[in-house]
Amino acid sequence: MTSAVTTDKSARPGYGQLMRTPGALGFVLPGFAARLPFGMLTISILLLVQHTTGSYASAGIVAAVTGVSMALSAPVMGIFTDRFGQSAVLLPVVLTHAAAVSGLAALALAGAPVWALALAAVPAGASVPQVGPMVRARWAVKLEGSPLLPTAAAFESVTDEFTFVVGPVLATALCTGVHPAAGLVTEATLTLLGGLLFAAQRATQPKPHAPAAAGEKRAFALSFPGLRVLIFAFLGIGAVFGGMQVSLAAFSNEIGNPGANGLLYGVFAAGNMIAGIAMGAIAWKIGPRRRLILGYIGLTAAASVLWAAHSVILLGALGLVVGLFIAPALITGYTMVEQLVPANARTEAFTWLTGSIAFGQAIAVILAGRLTDAHGSSYGFLVPMGATALALATLLALRAKLAPKAPSRIVNSSGPADATASAPVPAVSTAPAPASRNRVNERGMGHRVPVTVD
């Protein structure tokens, strides 16, 4: 099936124009409310379990089980969402999550052993609602073929990072100033209320995709090689988040100021948010594949010097720089999904990336927790350094797979994908175009030219 795409070339892509998209505020605002708890979950578990057990390693194990469970369940949740619709999946998930997190908090306060806490962490992580990918899927449907799509991806990254600014600070304040379990209780409450409100916005959710007809193959997101490359890249980003959470908390305790943890992590996330705002305001003239690689090189370099910081000011400055380099990788990677994966598997693709971040974060929390317990916070910072270096090597070796090659879908050059073709971009037409003429301009987002592909 062939569809035509039209864009308003006279309009300058920007956040104001994005928010004027019909129906956008209806899902953006409740979507933010439902995503804020995501930034609170891991740090709340770390602080509560560390308080009850006295060990960062034990706290890291419980937090890691939560992250791994989420990483494994997220793609399954994405498949069900593509098949049955967002509201049908979200309603039972948020109810389960609130109950599971409340149970985990109760066990920790009762002094349950680590193995029991780890078991309780499985449903708590597996039931984390994938609201971020659901919001991105709504933008993809609303803006398909529009030059505003990269702006929407940047906006979503800013929203994600705002949750990582507010979430850890709020969780730390609650756990250290109110009660060790207050962070988890608040996380469960906000997830339930925000998730129910978002699920009620049915008008803007993508239509469920019916089972494939006879002889038609069902598209699974993981079958597209470009997505698999992005998964490796996002593992490294997740390791930065996890390593920073554990190491910054340990560093704050080492200097006798536990409250500094929320401030330092907030500065780190603020760098990500600032870069995300800038990314959405710039009309890039280099291809997204190149942007992804350059951003990842900067991220790896910045993460490689964290271990040497021994003061709050220096560590805060380095954390800010690390955050500035995370945003380009996140925004570009999420936006590339629009061209690497067809629409009927897009929510699943977004959940693979979100799950990859969670899995990388989980492994980093375990490793950084053990290193921190044994040698101090400086050794915990070695985890982000090693993880980003490995992810960068993978990204460089497999960068050719990031060129979109999937047939039978709409491709538009406003989406972030490098292509290997050098032929001119054909004009939009409502008539089917021969397969041999389907091309995407190498400069990707630098040219806001729509393309129709069979």
PDB file of C-alpha atoms in Angstrom, residues 179-354:
ATOM      1  CA  HIS A 179      10.965   8.199  55.454  1.00  0.00           C
ATOM      2  CA  PRO A 180      13.218   5.641  53.699  1.00  0.00           C
ATOM      3  CA  ALA A 181      10.161   4.134  51.953  1.00  0.00           C
ATOM      4  CA  ALA A 182       8.525   7.450  51.025  1.00  0.00           C
ATOM      5  CA  GLY A 183      10.178   7.477  47.600  1.00  0.00           C
ATOM      6  CA  LEU A 184       8.709   4.125  46.579  1.00  0.00           C
ATOM      7  CA  VAL A 185       5.272   4.904  47.980  1.00  0.00           C
ATOM      8  CA  THR A 186       5.161   8.169  46.043  1.00  0.00           C
ATOM      9  CA  GLU A 187       6.409   6.431  42.889  1.00  0.00           C
ATOM     10  CA  ALA A 188       3.629   3.851  43.082  1.00  0.00           C
ATOM     11  CA  THR A 189       0.955   6.482  43.700  1.00  0.00           C
ATOM     12  CA  LEU A 190       2.045   8.743  40.832  1.00  0.00           C
ATOM     13  CA  THR A 191       2.324   5.806  38.437  1.00  0.00           C
ATOM     14  CA  LEU A 192      -1.206   4.696  39.228  1.00  0.00           C
ATOM     15  CA  LEU A 193      -2.837   8.123  38.952  1.00  0.00           C
ATOM     16  CA  GLY A 194      -0.815   9.325  35.955  1.00  0.00           C
ATOM     17  CA  GLY A 195      -1.177   6.032  34.111  1.00  0.00           C
ATOM     18  CA  LEU A 196      -4.945   5.962  34.514  1.00  0.00           C
ATOM     19  CA  LEU A 197      -5.225   9.556  33.292  1.00  0.00           C
ATOM     20  CA  PHE A 198      -3.060   8.849  30.242  1.00  0.00           C
ATOM     21  CA  ALA A 199      -4.981   5.667  29.414  1.00  0.00           C
ATOM     22  CA  ALA A 200      -8.170   7.701  29.356  1.00  0.00           C
ATOM     23  CA  GLN A 201      -6.874   9.717  26.362  1.00  0.00           C
ATOM     24  CA  ARG A 202      -8.131   7.251  23.750  1.00  0.00           C
ATOM     25  CA  ALA A 203      -8.682   9.660  20.865  1.00  0.00           C
ATOM     26  CA  THR A 204      -4.965  10.083  20.063  1.00  0.00           C
ATOM     27  CA  GLN A 205      -3.719   6.548  20.617  1.00  0.00           C
ATOM     28  CA  PRO A 206      -2.565   4.612  17.525  1.00  0.00           C
ATOM     29  CA  LYS A 207      -5.043   2.123  16.188  1.00  0.00           C
ATOM     30  CA  PRO A 208      -4.297  -1.494  17.130  1.00  0.00           C
ATOM     31  CA  HIS A 209      -2.857  -3.538  14.277  1.00  0.00           C
ATOM     32  CA  ALA A 210      -4.874  -6.625  13.453  1.00  0.00           C
ATOM     33  CA  PRO A 211      -3.134 -10.001  13.005  1.00  0.00           C
ATOM     34  CA  ALA A 212      -1.411 -10.375   9.658  1.00  0.00           C
ATOM     35  CA  ALA A 213      -3.543 -11.697   6.824  1.00  0.00           C
ATOM     36  CA  ALA A 214      -2.809 -15.046   5.257  1.00  0.00           C
ATOM     37  CA  GLY A 215       0.526 -14.981   3.478  1.00  0.00           C
ATOM     38  CA  GLU A 216       1.514 -11.664   5.090  1.00  0.00           C
ATOM     39  CA  LYS A 217       4.401 -11.630   7.537  1.00  0.00           C
ATOM     40  CA  ARG A 218       4.018  -9.923  10.870  1.00  0.00           C
ATOM     41  CA  ALA A 219       6.801  -7.342  11.353  1.00  0.00           C
ATOM     42  CA  PHE A 220       8.763  -7.838  14.577  1.00  0.00           C
ATOM     43  CA  ALA A 221      10.927  -4.878  15.480  1.00  0.00           C
ATOM     44  CA  LEU A 222      13.968  -6.950  16.422  1.00  0.00           C
ATOM     45  CA  SER A 223      14.170  -8.370  12.907  1.00  0.00           C
ATOM     46  CA  PHE A 224      15.447  -5.021  11.613  1.00  0.00           C
ATOM     47  CA  PRO A 225      19.266  -4.844  11.927  1.00  0.00           C
ATOM     48  CA  GLY A 226      19.362  -1.083  12.435  1.00  0.00           C
ATOM     49  CA  LEU A 227      17.313  -1.407  15.609  1.00  0.00           C
ATOM     50  CA  ARG A 228      19.686  -4.060  16.937  1.00  0.00           C
ATOM     51  CA  VAL A 229      22.592  -1.636  16.525  1.00  0.00           C
ATOM     52  CA  LEU A 230      20.679   1.060  18.384  1.00  0.00           C
ATOM     53  CA  ILE A 231      20.001  -1.408  21.206  1.00  0.00           C
ATOM     54  CA  PHE A 232      23.753  -1.806  21.774  1.00  0.00           C
ATOM     55  CA  ALA A 233      24.199   1.951  21.780  1.00  0.00           C
ATOM     56  CA  PHE A 234      21.405   2.388  24.313  1.00  0.00           C
ATOM     57  CA  LEU A 235      22.896  -0.275  26.588  1.00  0.00           C
ATOM     58  CA  GLY A 236      25.869   2.034  27.057  1.00  0.00           C
ATOM     59  CA  ILE A 237      23.608   4.966  27.842  1.00  0.00           C
ATOM     60  CA  GLY A 238      21.764   2.886  30.425  1.00  0.00           C
ATOM     61  CA  ALA A 239      25.103   1.973  32.021  1.00  0.00           C
ATOM     62  CA  VAL A 240      25.860   5.676  32.404  1.00  0.00           C
ATOM     63  CA  PHE A 241      22.570   6.220  34.235  1.00  0.00           C
ATOM     64  CA  GLY A 242      23.076   3.218  36.521  1.00  0.00           C
ATOM     65  CA  GLY A 243      26.738   3.853  37.243  1.00  0.00           C
ATOM     66  CA  MET A 244      26.079   7.507  37.997  1.00  0.00           C
ATOM     67  CA  GLN A 245      23.212   6.750  40.383  1.00  0.00           C
ATOM     68  CA  VAL A 246      25.225   4.344  42.523  1.00  0.00           C
ATOM     69  CA  SER A 247      28.524   6.237  42.395  1.00  0.00           C
ATOM     70  CA  LEU A 248      27.029   9.659  43.087  1.00  0.00           C
ATOM     71  CA  ALA A 249      25.101   8.266  46.075  1.00  0.00           C
ATOM     72  CA  ALA A 250      28.283   6.657  47.434  1.00  0.00           C
ATOM     73  CA  PHE A 251      30.322   9.807  46.826  1.00  0.00           C
ATOM     74  CA  SER A 252      27.749  11.905  48.705  1.00  0.00           C
ATOM     75  CA  ASN A 253      27.932   9.553  51.690  1.00  0.00           C
ATOM     76  CA  GLU A 254      31.742   9.587  51.591  1.00  0.00           C
ATOM     77  CA  ILE A 255      31.806  13.383  51.951  1.00  0.00           C
ATOM     78  CA  GLY A 256      29.180  13.256  54.727  1.00  0.00           C
ATOM     79  CA  ASN A 257      26.436  14.996  52.738  1.00  0.00           C
ATOM     80  CA  PRO A 258      23.856  12.438  51.499  1.00  0.00           C
ATOM     81  CA  GLY A 259      21.594  15.218  50.244  1.00  0.00           C
ATOM     82  CA  ALA A 260      24.203  16.193  47.637  1.00  0.00           C
ATOM     83  CA  ASN A 261      23.274  13.057  45.697  1.00  0.00           C
ATOM     84  CA  GLY A 262      20.055  14.524  44.359  1.00  0.00           C
ATOM     85  CA  LEU A 263      21.780  17.788  43.447  1.00  0.00           C
ATOM     86  CA  LEU A 264      24.642  16.093  41.584  1.00  0.00           C
ATOM     87  CA  TYR A 265      22.354  13.757  39.673  1.00  0.00           C
ATOM     88  CA  GLY A 266      20.082  16.671  38.911  1.00  0.00           C
ATOM     89  CA  VAL A 267      22.991  18.618  37.387  1.00  0.00           C
ATOM     90  CA  PHE A 268      23.879  15.583  35.284  1.00  0.00           C
ATOM     91  CA  ALA A 269      20.300  15.252  34.021  1.00  0.00           C
ATOM     92  CA  ALA A 270      20.048  19.026  33.510  1.00  0.00           C
ATOM     93  CA  GLY A 271      22.925  18.814  31.029  1.00  0.00           C
ATOM     94  CA  ASN A 272      20.960  16.216  29.115  1.00  0.00           C
ATOM     95  CA  MET A 273      17.861  18.408  29.183  1.00  0.00           C
ATOM     96  CA  ILE A 274      19.727  21.513  27.968  1.00  0.00           C
ATOM     97  CA  ALA A 275      21.244  19.590  25.074  1.00  0.00           C
ATOM     98  CA  GLY A 276      17.849  18.131  24.239  1.00  0.00           C
ATOM     99  CA  ILE A 277      16.292  21.592  23.982  1.00  0.00           C
ATOM    100  CA  ALA A 278      19.099  22.700  21.669  1.00  0.00           C
ATOM    101  CA  MET A 279      18.769  19.572  19.531  1.00  0.00           C
ATOM    102  CA  GLY A 280      15.130  20.295  18.828  1.00  0.00           C
ATOM    103  CA  ALA A 281      15.795  23.910  17.858  1.00  0.00           C
ATOM    104  CA  ILE A 282      18.531  23.211  15.285  1.00  0.00           C
ATOM    105  CA  ALA A 283      17.949  22.285  11.640  1.00  0.00           C
ATOM    106  CA  TRP A 284      20.831  19.845  11.249  1.00  0.00           C
ATOM    107  CA  LYS A 285      22.838  19.701   8.034  1.00  0.00           C
ATOM    108  CA  ILE A 286      24.721  16.511   8.812  1.00  0.00           C
ATOM    109  CA  GLY A 287      23.201  13.053   8.669  1.00  0.00           C
ATOM    110  CA  PRO A 288      21.819  11.521  11.876  1.00  0.00           C
ATOM    111  CA  ARG A 289      24.138   8.527  11.695  1.00  0.00           C
ATOM    112  CA  ARG A 290      27.095  10.882  11.857  1.00  0.00           C
ATOM    113  CA  ARG A 291      25.468  12.847  14.668  1.00  0.00           C
ATOM    114  CA  LEU A 292      24.919   9.658  16.623  1.00  0.00           C
ATOM    115  CA  ILE A 293      28.544   8.606  16.279  1.00  0.00           C
ATOM    116  CA  LEU A 294      29.969  12.050  17.077  1.00  0.00           C
ATOM    117  CA  GLY A 295      27.731  12.378  20.108  1.00  0.00           C
ATOM    118  CA  TYR A 296      28.738   8.939  21.340  1.00  0.00           C
ATOM    119  CA  ILE A 297      32.415   9.737  20.959  1.00  0.00           C
ATOM    120  CA  GLY A 298      31.899  12.804  23.152  1.00  0.00           C
ATOM    121  CA  LEU A 299      29.910  10.767  25.691  1.00  0.00           C
ATOM    122  CA  THR A 300      32.640   8.136  25.927  1.00  0.00           C
ATOM    123  CA  ALA A 301      35.353  10.761  26.378  1.00  0.00           C
ATOM    124  CA  ALA A 302      33.409  12.586  29.105  1.00  0.00           C
ATOM    125  CA  ALA A 303      32.507   9.379  30.974  1.00  0.00           C
ATOM    126  CA  SER A 304      36.157   8.313  30.928  1.00  0.00           C
ATOM    127  CA  VAL A 305      37.257  11.036  33.365  1.00  0.00           C
ATOM    128  CA  LEU A 306      34.515  10.808  36.003  1.00  0.00           C
ATOM    129  CA  TRP A 307      36.602   8.510  38.202  1.00  0.00           C
ATOM    130  CA  ALA A 308      39.222  11.250  38.673  1.00  0.00           C
ATOM    131  CA  ALA A 309      36.821  13.809  40.227  1.00  0.00           C
ATOM    132  CA  HIS A 310      37.212  14.259  43.987  1.00  0.00           C
ATOM    133  CA  SER A 311      35.182  17.387  44.698  1.00  0.00           C
ATOM    134  CA  VAL A 312      31.513  18.279  44.417  1.00  0.00           C
ATOM    135  CA  ILE A 313      32.200  21.157  42.018  1.00  0.00           C
ATOM    136  CA  LEU A 314      34.394  19.119  39.673  1.00  0.00           C
ATOM    137  CA  LEU A 315      32.101  16.107  39.732  1.00  0.00           C
ATOM    138  CA  GLY A 316      29.104  18.328  39.068  1.00  0.00           C
ATOM    139  CA  ALA A 317      30.859  19.964  36.107  1.00  0.00           C
ATOM    140  CA  LEU A 318      31.859  16.626  34.612  1.00  0.00           C
ATOM    141  CA  GLY A 319      28.372  15.242  35.167  1.00  0.00           C
ATOM    142  CA  LEU A 320      26.959  18.232  33.297  1.00  0.00           C
ATOM    143  CA  VAL A 321      29.241  17.507  30.321  1.00  0.00           C
ATOM    144  CA  VAL A 322      28.271  13.832  30.308  1.00  0.00           C
ATOM    145  CA  GLY A 323      24.619  14.853  30.243  1.00  0.00           C
ATOM    146  CA  LEU A 324      25.223  17.213  27.331  1.00  0.00           C
ATOM    147  CA  PHE A 325      26.475  14.310  25.211  1.00  0.00           C
ATOM    148  CA  ILE A 326      23.746  11.826  26.162  1.00  0.00           C
ATOM    149  CA  ALA A 327      20.936  13.850  24.582  1.00  0.00           C
ATOM    150  CA  PRO A 328      22.233  13.711  20.977  1.00  0.00           C
ATOM    151  CA  ALA A 329      22.512   9.928  21.122  1.00  0.00           C
ATOM    152  CA  LEU A 330      19.101   9.440  22.721  1.00  0.00           C
ATOM    153  CA  ILE A 331      17.234  11.850  20.461  1.00  0.00           C
ATOM    154  CA  THR A 332      18.835  10.610  17.253  1.00  0.00           C
ATOM    155  CA  GLY A 333      18.359   6.960  18.169  1.00  0.00           C
ATOM    156  CA  TYR A 334      14.692   7.316  19.062  1.00  0.00           C
ATOM    157  CA  THR A 335      13.945   9.340  15.938  1.00  0.00           C
ATOM    158  CA  MET A 336      15.694   6.844  13.642  1.00  0.00           C
ATOM    159  CA  VAL A 337      13.089   4.260  14.612  1.00  0.00           C
ATOM    160  CA  GLU A 338      10.602   6.085  12.362  1.00  0.00           C
ATOM    161  CA  GLN A 339      12.574   5.028   9.285  1.00  0.00           C
ATOM    162  CA  LEU A 340      14.165   1.804  10.467  1.00  0.00           C
ATOM    163  CA  VAL A 341      10.974   0.098  11.650  1.00  0.00           C
ATOM    164  CA  PRO A 342       7.475   0.010  10.074  1.00  0.00           C
ATOM    165  CA  ALA A 343       4.513   1.555  11.857  1.00  0.00           C
ATOM    166  CA  ASN A 344       2.950  -1.732  12.971  1.00  0.00           C
ATOM    167  CA  ALA A 345       6.015  -2.570  15.078  1.00  0.00           C
ATOM    168  CA  ARG A 346       7.018   0.913  16.187  1.00  0.00           C
ATOM    169  CA  THR A 347       5.802   0.800  19.783  1.00  0.00           C
ATOM    170  CA  GLU A 348       7.626  -2.511  20.182  1.00  0.00           C
ATOM    171  CA  ALA A 349      10.786  -0.885  18.770  1.00  0.00           C
ATOM    172  CA  PHE A 350      10.566   2.005  21.232  1.00  0.00           C
ATOM    173  CA  THR A 351      10.165  -0.444  24.111  1.00  0.00           C
ATOM    174  CA  TRP A 352      13.256  -2.371  22.980  1.00  0.00           C
ATOM    175  CA  LEU A 353      15.267   0.838  23.280  1.00  0.00           C
ATOM    176  CA  THR A 354      13.721   1.733  26.620  1.00  0.00           C
TER     177      THR A 354
END
